[in-house]
Coordinates of C-alpha atoms in Angstrom, one line a residue:
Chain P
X1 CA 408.5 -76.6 200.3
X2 CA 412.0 -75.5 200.5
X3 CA 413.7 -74.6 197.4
X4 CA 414.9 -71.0 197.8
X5 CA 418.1 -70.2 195.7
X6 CA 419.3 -67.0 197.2
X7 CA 422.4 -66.7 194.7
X8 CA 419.5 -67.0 191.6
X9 CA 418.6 -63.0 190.8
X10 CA 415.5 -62.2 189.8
X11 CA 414.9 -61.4 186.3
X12 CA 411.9 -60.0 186.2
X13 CA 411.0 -55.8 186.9
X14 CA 408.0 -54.1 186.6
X15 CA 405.1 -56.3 187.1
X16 CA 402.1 -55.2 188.5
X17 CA 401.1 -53.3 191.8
X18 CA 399.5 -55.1 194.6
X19 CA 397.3 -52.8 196.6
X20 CA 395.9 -53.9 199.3
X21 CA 392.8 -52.1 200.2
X22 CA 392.2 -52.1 204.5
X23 CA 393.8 -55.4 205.3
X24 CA 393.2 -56.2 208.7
X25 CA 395.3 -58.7 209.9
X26 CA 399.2 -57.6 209.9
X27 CA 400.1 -61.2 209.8
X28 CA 398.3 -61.2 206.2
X29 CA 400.0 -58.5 205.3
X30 CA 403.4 -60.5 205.7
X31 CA 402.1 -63.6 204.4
X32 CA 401.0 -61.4 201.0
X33 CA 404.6 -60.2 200.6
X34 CA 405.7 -63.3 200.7
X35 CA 404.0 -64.9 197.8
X36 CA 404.3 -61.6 196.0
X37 CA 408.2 -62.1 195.8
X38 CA 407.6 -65.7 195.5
X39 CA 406.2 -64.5 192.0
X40 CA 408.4 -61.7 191.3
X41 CA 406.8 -59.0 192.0
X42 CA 407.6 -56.1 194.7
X43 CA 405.6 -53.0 194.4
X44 CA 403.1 -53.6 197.1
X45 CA 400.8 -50.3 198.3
X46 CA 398.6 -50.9 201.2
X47 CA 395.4 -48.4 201.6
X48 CA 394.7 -47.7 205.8
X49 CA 395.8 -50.8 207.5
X50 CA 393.8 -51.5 210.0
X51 CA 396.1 -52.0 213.1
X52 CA 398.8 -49.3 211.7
X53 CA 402.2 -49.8 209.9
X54 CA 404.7 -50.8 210.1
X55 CA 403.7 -54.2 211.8
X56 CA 405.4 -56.4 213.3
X57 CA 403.2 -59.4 212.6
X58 CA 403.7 -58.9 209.2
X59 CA 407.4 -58.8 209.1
X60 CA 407.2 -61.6 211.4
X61 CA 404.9 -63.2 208.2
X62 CA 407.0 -62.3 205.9
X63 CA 409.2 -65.6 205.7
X64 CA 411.6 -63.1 204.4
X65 CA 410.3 -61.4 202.0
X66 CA 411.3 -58.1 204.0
X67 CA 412.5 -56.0 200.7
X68 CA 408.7 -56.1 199.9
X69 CA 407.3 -54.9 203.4
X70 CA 410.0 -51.9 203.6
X71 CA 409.0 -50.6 200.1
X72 CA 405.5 -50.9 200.5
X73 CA 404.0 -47.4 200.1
X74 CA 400.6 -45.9 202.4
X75 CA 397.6 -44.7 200.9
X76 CA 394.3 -42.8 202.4
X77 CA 392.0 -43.7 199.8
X78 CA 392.2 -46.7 196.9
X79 CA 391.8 -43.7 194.7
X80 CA 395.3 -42.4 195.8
X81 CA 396.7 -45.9 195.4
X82 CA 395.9 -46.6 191.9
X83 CA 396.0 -43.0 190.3
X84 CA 399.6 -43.8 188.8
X85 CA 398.1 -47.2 187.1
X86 CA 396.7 -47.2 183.5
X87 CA 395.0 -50.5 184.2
X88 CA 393.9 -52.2 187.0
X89 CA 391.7 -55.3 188.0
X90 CA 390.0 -55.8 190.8
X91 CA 389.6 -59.7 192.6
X92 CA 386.1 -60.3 193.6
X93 CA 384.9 -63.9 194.4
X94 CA 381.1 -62.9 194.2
X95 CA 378.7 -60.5 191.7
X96 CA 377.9 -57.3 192.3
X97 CA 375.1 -56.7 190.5
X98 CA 377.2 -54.3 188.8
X99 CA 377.9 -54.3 185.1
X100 CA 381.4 -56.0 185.1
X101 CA 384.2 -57.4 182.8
X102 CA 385.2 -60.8 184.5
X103 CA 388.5 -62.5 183.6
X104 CA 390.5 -65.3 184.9
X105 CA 393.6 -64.5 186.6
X106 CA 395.2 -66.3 183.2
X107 CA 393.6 -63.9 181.1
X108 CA 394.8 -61.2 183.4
X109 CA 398.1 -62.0 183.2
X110 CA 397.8 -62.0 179.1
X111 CA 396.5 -59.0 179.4
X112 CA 399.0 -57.2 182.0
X113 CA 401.4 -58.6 180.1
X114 CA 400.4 -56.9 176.7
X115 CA 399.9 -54.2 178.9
X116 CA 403.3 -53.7 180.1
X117 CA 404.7 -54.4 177.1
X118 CA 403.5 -51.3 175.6
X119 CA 404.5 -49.1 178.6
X120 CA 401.3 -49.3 181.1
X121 CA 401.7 -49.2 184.7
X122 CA 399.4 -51.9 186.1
X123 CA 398.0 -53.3 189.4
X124 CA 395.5 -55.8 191.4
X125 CA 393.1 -54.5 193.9
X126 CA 392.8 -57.3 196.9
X127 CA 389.8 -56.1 199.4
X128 CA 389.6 -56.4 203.5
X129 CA 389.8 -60.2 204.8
X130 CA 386.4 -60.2 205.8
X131 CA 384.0 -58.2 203.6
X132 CA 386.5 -57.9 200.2
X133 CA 386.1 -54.9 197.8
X134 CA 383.3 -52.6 198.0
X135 CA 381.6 -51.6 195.1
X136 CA 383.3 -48.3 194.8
X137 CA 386.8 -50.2 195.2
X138 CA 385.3 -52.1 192.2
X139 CA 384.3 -49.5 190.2
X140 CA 388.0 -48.2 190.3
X141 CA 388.9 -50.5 188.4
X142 CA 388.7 -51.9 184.4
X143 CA 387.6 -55.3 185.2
X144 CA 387.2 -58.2 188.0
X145 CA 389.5 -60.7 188.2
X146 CA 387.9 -63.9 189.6
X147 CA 389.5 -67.1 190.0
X148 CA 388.0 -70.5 189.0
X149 CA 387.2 -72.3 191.8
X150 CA 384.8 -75.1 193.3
X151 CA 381.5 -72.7 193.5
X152 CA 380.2 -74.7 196.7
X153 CA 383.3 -73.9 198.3
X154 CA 385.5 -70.5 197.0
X155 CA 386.7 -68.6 199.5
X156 CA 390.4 -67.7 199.7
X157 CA 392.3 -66.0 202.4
X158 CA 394.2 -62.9 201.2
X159 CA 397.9 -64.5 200.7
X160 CA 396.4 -67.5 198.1
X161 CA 394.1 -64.6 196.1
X162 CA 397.2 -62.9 195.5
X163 CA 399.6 -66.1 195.1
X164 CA 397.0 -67.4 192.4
X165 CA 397.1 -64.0 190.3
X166 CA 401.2 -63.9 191.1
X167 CA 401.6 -67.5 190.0
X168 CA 399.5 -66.6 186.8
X169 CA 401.7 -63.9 186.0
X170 CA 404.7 -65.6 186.8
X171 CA 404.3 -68.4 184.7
X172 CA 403.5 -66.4 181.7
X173 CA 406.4 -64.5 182.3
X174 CA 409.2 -66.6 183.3
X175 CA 408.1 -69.3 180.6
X176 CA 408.7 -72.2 182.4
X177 CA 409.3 -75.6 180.8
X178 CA 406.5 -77.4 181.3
X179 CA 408.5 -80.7 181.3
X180 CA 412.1 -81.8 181.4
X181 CA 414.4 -84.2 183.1
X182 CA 416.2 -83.0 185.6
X183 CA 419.6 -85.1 185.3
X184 CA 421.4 -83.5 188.3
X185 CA 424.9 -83.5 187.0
X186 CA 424.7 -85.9 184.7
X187 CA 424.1 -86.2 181.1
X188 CA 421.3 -87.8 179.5
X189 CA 422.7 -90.3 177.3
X190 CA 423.5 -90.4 173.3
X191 CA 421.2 -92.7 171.6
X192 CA 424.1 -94.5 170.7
X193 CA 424.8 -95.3 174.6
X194 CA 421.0 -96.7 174.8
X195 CA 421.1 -98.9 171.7
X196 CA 424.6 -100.2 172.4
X197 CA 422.9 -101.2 175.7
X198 CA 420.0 -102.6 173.9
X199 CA 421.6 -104.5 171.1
X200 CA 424.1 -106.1 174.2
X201 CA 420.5 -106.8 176.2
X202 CA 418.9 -108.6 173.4
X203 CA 422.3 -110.7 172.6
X204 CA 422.2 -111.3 176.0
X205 CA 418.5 -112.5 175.9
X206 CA 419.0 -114.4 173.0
X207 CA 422.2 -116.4 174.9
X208 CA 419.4 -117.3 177.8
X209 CA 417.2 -118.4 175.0
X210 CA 414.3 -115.8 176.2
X211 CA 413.5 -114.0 172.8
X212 CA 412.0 -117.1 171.4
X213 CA 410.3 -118.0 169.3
X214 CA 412.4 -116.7 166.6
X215 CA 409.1 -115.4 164.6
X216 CA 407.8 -113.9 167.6
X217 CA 411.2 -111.7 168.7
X218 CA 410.7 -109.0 166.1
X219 CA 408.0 -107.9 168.2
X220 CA 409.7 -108.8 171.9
X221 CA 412.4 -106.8 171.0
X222 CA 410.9 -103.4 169.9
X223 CA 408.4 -103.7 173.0
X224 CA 411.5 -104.0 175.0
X225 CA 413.4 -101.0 173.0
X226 CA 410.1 -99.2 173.8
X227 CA 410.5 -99.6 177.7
X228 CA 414.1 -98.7 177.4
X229 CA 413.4 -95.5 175.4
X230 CA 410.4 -93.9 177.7
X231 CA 413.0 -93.9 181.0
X232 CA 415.3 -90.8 179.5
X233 CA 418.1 -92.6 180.8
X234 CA 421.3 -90.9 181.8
X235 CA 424.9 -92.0 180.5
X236 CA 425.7 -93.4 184.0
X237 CA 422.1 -95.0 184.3
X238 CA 423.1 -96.6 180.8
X239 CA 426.2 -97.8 182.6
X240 CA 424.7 -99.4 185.6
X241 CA 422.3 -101.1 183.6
X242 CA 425.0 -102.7 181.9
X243 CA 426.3 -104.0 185.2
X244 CA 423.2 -105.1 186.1
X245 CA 422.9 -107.3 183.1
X246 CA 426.5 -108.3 183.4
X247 CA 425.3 -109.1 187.2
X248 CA 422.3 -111.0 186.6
X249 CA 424.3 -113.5 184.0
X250 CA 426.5 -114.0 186.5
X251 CA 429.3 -112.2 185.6
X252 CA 429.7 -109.2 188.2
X253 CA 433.6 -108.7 189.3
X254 CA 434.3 -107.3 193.1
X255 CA 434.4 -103.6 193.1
X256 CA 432.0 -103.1 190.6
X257 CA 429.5 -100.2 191.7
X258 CA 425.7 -100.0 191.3
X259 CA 425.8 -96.2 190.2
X260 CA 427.8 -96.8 187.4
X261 CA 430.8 -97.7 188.7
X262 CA 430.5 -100.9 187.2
X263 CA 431.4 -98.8 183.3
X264 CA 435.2 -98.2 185.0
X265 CA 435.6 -101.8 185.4
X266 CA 435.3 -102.7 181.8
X267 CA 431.3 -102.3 181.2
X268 CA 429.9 -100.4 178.8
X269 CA 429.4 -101.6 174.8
X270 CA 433.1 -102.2 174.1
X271 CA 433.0 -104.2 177.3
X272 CA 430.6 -106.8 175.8
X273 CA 431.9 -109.9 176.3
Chain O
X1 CA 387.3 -63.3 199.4
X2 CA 383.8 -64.2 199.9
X3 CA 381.9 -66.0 197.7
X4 CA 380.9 -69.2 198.3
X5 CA 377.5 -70.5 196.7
X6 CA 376.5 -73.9 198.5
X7 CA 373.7 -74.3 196.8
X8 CA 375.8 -75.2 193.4
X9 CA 377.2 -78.5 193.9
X10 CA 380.4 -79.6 192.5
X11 CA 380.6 -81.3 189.1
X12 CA 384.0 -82.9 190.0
X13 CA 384.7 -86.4 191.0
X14 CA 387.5 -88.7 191.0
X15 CA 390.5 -85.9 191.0
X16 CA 393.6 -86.7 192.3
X17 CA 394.5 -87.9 196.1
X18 CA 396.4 -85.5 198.5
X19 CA 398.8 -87.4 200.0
X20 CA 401.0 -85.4 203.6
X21 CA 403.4 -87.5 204.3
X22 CA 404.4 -86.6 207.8
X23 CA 402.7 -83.5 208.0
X24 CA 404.0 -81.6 211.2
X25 CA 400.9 -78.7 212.3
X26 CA 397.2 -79.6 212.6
X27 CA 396.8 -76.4 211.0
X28 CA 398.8 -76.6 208.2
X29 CA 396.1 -79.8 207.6
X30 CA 393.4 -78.1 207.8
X31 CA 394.7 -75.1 205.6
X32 CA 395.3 -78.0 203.4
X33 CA 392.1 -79.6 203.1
X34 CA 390.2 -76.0 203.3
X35 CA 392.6 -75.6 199.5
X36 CA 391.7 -78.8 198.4
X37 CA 387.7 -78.3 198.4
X38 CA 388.5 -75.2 196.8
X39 CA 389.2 -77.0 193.7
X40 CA 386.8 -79.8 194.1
X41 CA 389.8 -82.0 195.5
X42 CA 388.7 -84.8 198.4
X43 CA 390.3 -87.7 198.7
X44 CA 392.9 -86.9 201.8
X45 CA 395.5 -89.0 203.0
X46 CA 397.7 -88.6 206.0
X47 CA 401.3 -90.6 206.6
X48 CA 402.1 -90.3 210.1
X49 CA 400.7 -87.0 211.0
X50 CA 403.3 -85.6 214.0
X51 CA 400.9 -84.8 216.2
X52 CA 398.2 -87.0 215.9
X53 CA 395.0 -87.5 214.3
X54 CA 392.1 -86.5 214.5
X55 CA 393.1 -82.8 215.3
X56 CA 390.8 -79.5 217.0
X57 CA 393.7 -77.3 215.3
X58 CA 393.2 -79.1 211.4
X59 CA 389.4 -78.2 212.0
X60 CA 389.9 -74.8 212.9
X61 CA 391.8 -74.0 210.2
X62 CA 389.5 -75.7 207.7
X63 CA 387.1 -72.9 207.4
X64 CA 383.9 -75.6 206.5
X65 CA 386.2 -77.8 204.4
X66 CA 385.0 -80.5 207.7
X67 CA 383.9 -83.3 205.3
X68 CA 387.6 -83.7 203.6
X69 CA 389.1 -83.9 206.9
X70 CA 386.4 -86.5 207.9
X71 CA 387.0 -88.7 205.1
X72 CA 390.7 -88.5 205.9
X73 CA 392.8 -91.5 205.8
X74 CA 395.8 -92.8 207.9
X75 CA 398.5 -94.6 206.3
X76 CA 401.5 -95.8 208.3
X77 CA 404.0 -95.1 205.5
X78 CA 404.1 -93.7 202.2
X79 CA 403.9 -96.6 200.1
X80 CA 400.9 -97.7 201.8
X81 CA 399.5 -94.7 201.0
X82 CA 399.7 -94.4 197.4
X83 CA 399.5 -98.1 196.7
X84 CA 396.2 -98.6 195.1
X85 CA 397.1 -95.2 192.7
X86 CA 398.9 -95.7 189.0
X87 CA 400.5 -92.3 188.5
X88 CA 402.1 -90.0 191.4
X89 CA 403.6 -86.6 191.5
X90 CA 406.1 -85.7 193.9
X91 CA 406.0 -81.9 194.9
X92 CA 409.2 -80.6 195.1
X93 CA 411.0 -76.9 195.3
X94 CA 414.4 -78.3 194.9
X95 CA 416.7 -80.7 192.6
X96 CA 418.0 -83.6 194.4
X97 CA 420.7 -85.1 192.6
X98 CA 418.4 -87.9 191.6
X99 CA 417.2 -88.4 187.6
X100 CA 413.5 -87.2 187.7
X101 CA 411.1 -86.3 185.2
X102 CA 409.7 -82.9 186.4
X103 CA 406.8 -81.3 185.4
X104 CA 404.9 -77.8 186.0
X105 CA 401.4 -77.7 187.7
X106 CA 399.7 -77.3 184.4
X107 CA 401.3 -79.9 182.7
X108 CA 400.6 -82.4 185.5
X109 CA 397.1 -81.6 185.4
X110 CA 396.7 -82.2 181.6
X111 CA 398.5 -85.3 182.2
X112 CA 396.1 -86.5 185.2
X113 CA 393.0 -85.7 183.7
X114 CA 394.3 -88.1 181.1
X115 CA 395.1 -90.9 183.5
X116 CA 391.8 -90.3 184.9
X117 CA 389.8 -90.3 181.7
X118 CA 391.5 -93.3 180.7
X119 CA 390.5 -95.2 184.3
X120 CA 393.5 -94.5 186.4
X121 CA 393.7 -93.1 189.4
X122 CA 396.6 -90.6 190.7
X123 CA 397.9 -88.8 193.2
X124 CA 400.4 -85.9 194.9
X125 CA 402.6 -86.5 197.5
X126 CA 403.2 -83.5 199.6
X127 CA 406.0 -83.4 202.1
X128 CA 406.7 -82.4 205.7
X129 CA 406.5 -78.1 206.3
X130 CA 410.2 -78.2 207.0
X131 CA 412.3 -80.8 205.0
X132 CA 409.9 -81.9 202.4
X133 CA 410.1 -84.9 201.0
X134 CA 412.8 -87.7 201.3
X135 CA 414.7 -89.0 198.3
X136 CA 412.8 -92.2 199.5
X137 CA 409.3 -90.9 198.8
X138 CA 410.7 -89.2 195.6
X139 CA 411.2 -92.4 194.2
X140 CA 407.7 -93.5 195.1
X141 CA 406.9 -91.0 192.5
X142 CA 406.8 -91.3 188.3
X143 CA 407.2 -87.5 188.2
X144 CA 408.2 -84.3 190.3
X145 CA 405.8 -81.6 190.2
X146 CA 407.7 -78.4 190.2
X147 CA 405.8 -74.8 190.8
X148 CA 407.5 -72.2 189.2
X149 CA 408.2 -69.6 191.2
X150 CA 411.0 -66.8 191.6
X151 CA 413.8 -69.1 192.0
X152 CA 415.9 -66.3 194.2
X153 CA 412.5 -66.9 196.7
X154 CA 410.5 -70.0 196.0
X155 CA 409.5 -71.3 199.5
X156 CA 405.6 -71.7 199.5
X157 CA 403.5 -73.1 202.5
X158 CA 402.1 -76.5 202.4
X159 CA 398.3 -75.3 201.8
X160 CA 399.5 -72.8 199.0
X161 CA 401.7 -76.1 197.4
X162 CA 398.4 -77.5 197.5
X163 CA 396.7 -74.7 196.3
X164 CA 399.0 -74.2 192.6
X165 CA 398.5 -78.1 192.7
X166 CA 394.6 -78.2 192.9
X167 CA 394.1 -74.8 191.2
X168 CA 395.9 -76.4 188.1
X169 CA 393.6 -79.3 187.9
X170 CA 390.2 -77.2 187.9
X171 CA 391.4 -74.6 185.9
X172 CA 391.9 -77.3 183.6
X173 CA 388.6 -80.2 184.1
X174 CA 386.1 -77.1 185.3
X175 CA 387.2 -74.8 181.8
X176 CA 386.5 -71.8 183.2
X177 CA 385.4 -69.0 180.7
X178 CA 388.8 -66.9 180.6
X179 CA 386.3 -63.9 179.8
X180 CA 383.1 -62.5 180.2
X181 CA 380.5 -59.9 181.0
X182 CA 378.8 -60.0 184.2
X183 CA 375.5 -57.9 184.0
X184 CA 374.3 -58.8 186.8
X185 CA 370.5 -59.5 186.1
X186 CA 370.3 -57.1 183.4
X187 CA 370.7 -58.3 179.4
X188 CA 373.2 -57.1 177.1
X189 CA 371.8 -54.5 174.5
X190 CA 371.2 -55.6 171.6
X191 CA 373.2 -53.8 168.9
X192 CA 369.9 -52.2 167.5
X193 CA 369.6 -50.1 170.8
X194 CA 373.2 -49.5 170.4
X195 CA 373.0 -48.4 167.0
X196 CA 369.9 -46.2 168.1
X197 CA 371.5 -44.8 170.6
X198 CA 375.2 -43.5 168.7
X199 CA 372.4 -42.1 165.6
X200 CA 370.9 -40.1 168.1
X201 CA 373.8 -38.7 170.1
X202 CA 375.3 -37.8 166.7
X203 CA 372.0 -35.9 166.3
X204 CA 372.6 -33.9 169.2
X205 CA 375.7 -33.4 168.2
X206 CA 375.0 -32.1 164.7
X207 CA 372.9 -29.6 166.4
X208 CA 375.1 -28.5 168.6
X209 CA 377.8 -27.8 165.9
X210 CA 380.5 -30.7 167.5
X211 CA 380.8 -32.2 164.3
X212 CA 382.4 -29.7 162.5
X213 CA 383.7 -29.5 160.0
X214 CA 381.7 -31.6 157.5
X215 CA 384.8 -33.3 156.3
X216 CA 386.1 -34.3 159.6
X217 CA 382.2 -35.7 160.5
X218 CA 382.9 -39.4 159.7
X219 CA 385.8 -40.4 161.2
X220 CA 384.9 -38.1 164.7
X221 CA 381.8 -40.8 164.0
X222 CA 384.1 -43.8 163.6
X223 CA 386.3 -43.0 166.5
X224 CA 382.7 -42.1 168.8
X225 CA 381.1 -45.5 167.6
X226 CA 384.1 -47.4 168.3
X227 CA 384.2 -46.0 172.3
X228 CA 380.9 -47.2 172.9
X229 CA 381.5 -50.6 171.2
X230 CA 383.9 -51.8 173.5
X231 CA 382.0 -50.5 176.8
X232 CA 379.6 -53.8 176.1
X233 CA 376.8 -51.9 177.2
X234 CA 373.6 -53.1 179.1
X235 CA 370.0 -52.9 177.5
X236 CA 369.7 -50.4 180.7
X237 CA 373.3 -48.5 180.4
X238 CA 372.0 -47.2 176.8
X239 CA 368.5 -46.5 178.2
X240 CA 371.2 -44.3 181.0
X241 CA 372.7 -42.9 178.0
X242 CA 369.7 -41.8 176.8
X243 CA 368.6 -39.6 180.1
X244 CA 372.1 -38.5 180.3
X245 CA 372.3 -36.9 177.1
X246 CA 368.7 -35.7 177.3
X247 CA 369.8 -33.9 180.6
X248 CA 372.9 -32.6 179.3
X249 CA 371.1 -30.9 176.5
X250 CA 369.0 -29.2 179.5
X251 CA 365.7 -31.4 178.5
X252 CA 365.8 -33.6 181.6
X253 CA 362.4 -33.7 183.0
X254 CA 361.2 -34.3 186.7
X255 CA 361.0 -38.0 187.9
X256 CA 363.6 -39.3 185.3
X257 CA 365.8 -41.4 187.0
X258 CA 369.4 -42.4 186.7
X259 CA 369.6 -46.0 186.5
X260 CA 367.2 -46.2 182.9
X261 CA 364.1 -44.7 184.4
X262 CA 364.3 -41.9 181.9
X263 CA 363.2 -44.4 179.5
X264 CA 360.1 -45.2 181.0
X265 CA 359.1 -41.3 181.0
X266 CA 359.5 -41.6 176.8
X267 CA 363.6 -41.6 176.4
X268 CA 365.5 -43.9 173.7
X269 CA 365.2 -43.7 170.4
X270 CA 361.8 -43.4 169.7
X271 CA 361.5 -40.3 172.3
X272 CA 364.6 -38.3 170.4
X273 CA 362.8 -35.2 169.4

C-alpha cells in the first residue's frame, strides 16, 4: 500500500523499546524497522545478531526506514538491553509452564501508555525467528504479550509480531477517527444544499406523476430523503445531482458538466425552473 | 513465534473474502493467505494474478496455510470477483480525490461482523504491491479501509495490509481475554493460603525485630500484604514462599526442594513452628 507522506512529521516520541533478542535473519531485521516507524516508534536495540551488524540485508529491508537501523543500539545479553526499562513485556505465542501475566497487545498498549505517561521507560522483547524467547528472556520481563490469533494456525514471522504490538500502540496513541468522509477538497454539503435538492426532486417527481398515490407519498418521500441523507454528499455532488435531474427531464443545456459543472450553468435550488 | 496448536480447531466461519486484485509476486500470495489463516480468514480470491496461477512461490511462502491457497479462486476482473458479496472495503494508504467513506480496521470489523450476523456476506479488496488499487476498483467499494499508521511512513506490505485487516476481525468475533494469569498447570492459591502465608512471615518477622517500632507495625503490614497481592501467586509459589523463608531463617532442612517440595517435608502454615 502506498501512502507515505514524507512532508507529514511525526508527532509521537517516546514509545516503547523494541529489542530484539538473536535475530537471525538480517533481512528481518530491516523488515522490523520498517513497521516500527510505520507505527512511530524508533528506539530499536538488538541483542547478538546472528550474522553481525551492521547488515546489509536489513538496510536493504528496510523500505526506508534507515533512521531506525542507524540508531539501533548492540547488546551482549537481553539483560544489558532492558536494564534502562521500568517495564517490559515479552511476545510469546506458546505457554511456558511458567507462572505468567498474559495480555493482549491492546492491553499492552493501555498499559504502556499509562506507563509513559507517568515517566516509565518501556519496551517489547521479540525472540529468535525460529525458537522465540527462552524462558530466561521471559522471565526478564513483567508479563507476556500474546496476540489473539486462530489457535490451529498462530505463528508470525518477526516484522508482523512487532507490526501487531506497533499498530496497537499506535492506534491508541494517534487516536485515529474511526470513521469519516474523506471529501478530497471539497465540502460536504449544508443541509440546506441537500433539502433544496430534495424538495426540487420531489416537485420534480410529482410533475412525472411518480409520488402517487397522494396518501401513499408521505411515506415515498421520507424513504427517498432517507437514501439521500445516508450518501454524505458533497456540495458539488449536490450540484451534479441537480443536473442529473435536470438531465433526465430533459432539460440538460450543452456545456453542462457531470462533476458539477452543471451548478455554473444555472443549476442549483435558485435554478429550479 | 511458535505456537501453533492444530489440534484446536477454529471456531470461525463465514468472515470476510480476501480479494488481490492483480497481485504481482507468488510470494506476496502466499504471505497473504499464511495472514489470513492466522485470523481464521479463508475465502481467497485472486483478479488476474501477474504471474499466473497456481504458483510453487505462493506455496512456499504459505508456511502450511496450503488449504486457503487451494480453495483459491480466479476471477477475471474485479467486479466478478466481489459480485455475489453486499458490503466491500477498499484498502487504501492514500486519499484519492474521490468522496469516500473511510473507516479504521476496528471499525470495519464491528461493522462486518454486523453484516455477517445479519446474513450478508463482505469482503476487502486489496490492491496490486506497487500502485494499489485503481479509482475504478475504489468505486466497487461502499467504504475505504484505512490503517492508521505514521503518516510521515505508512507504506505496509500486502500480507501485513492483510494482517491489520484480519487481526481486526478476530480480535473482535474470537474476544480474546485482554488479561490473564497463565499458571501453567498449577492452580491459583487460594487467598486462605495467601493469608496463611503473610500471618506467618509477619511471625518471623516479629521475632526477628523487623517490625519495629510497634506503631509503625500495621502499615509496614499493609504495604507487605499489598506486594504479595498483586504477584497473583500459585497454590505452589506460596508453598516456595514457605521453604524460602524457612531457609532464610537458617531452618531449611535436607531434601526440601525449591519448586514447593518443602511443603511436602511439613512447610506452610500448619508446619510454622
Amino acid at each position: 500500500m502506498a501512502g507515505t507522506d514524507r512532508r507529514r512529521s511525526v508527532a509521537l516520541a517516546g514509545g516503547p523499546a523494541v529489542v530484539l533478542v538473536r535475530p537471525q535473519l538480517g533481512q528481518n531485521i530491516g523488515m522490523v524497522a520498517r513497521a516500527m516507524l510505520n507505527c512511530g516508534l524508533t528506539d530499536l536495540r538488538l541483542v547478538c545478531p546472528r550474522d553481525g551488524w551492521p547488515s546489509a540485508e536489513a538496510q536493504a529491508a528496510a523500505s526506508g526506514a534507515d533512521r531506525v537501523l542507524e540508531a539501533a543500539r548492540l547488546f551482549d545479553d537481553t539483560a544489558a538491553a532492558v536494564a534502562d526499562l521500568q517495564r517490559v513485556y515479552a511476545t510469546s505465542a506458546r505457554g511456558r509452564g511458567m507462572v505468567q501475566r498474559v495480555v493482549t497487545p491492546r492491553r499492552a498498549a493501555e498499559e504502556m501508555r499509562g506507563a509513559i505517561l507517568a515517566g516509565q521507560r518501556v519496551g517489547l522483547l521479540f525472540g529468535p525467528e525460529r525458537s522465540g524467547l527462552t524462558n530466561d528472556d521471559v522471565a526478564l520481563a513483567d508479563s507476556v504479550l500474546q496476540v489473539p490469533l486462530n489457535p490451529a494456525f498462530a505463528s508470525l514471522n518477526l516484522a508482523q509480531a512487532v507490526l501487531i504490538a506497533g499498530y496497537e500502540w499506535y492506534h491508541l496513541t494517534g487516536e485515529p477517527m474511526p470513521e469519516r468522509i474523506d471529501a478530497g477538497c471539497a465540502p460536504l454539503a449544508a443541509k440546506s444544499e441537500l433539502i433544496g435538492f430534495l424538495e426540487r426532486l420531489e416537485a420534480e417527481l410529482d410533475a412525472t406523476g411518480f409520488l402517487y398515490p397522494p396518501e401513499k407519498r408521505p411515506n415515498m418521500v421520507r424513504n427517498l430523503r432517507s437514501l439521500f441523507q445516508r450518501i454524505g454528499l458533497t456540495s458539488p455532488e449536490v450540484k451534479t445531482l441537480h443536473g442529473i435531474v435536470s438531465a433526465l427531464r430533459g432539460r440538460k443545456r450543452r456545456g453542462d458538466k457531470p462533476d458539477g459543472g452543471a451548478a455554473e450553468g444555472g443549476e442549483g435550488r435558485a435554478g429550479v425552473d
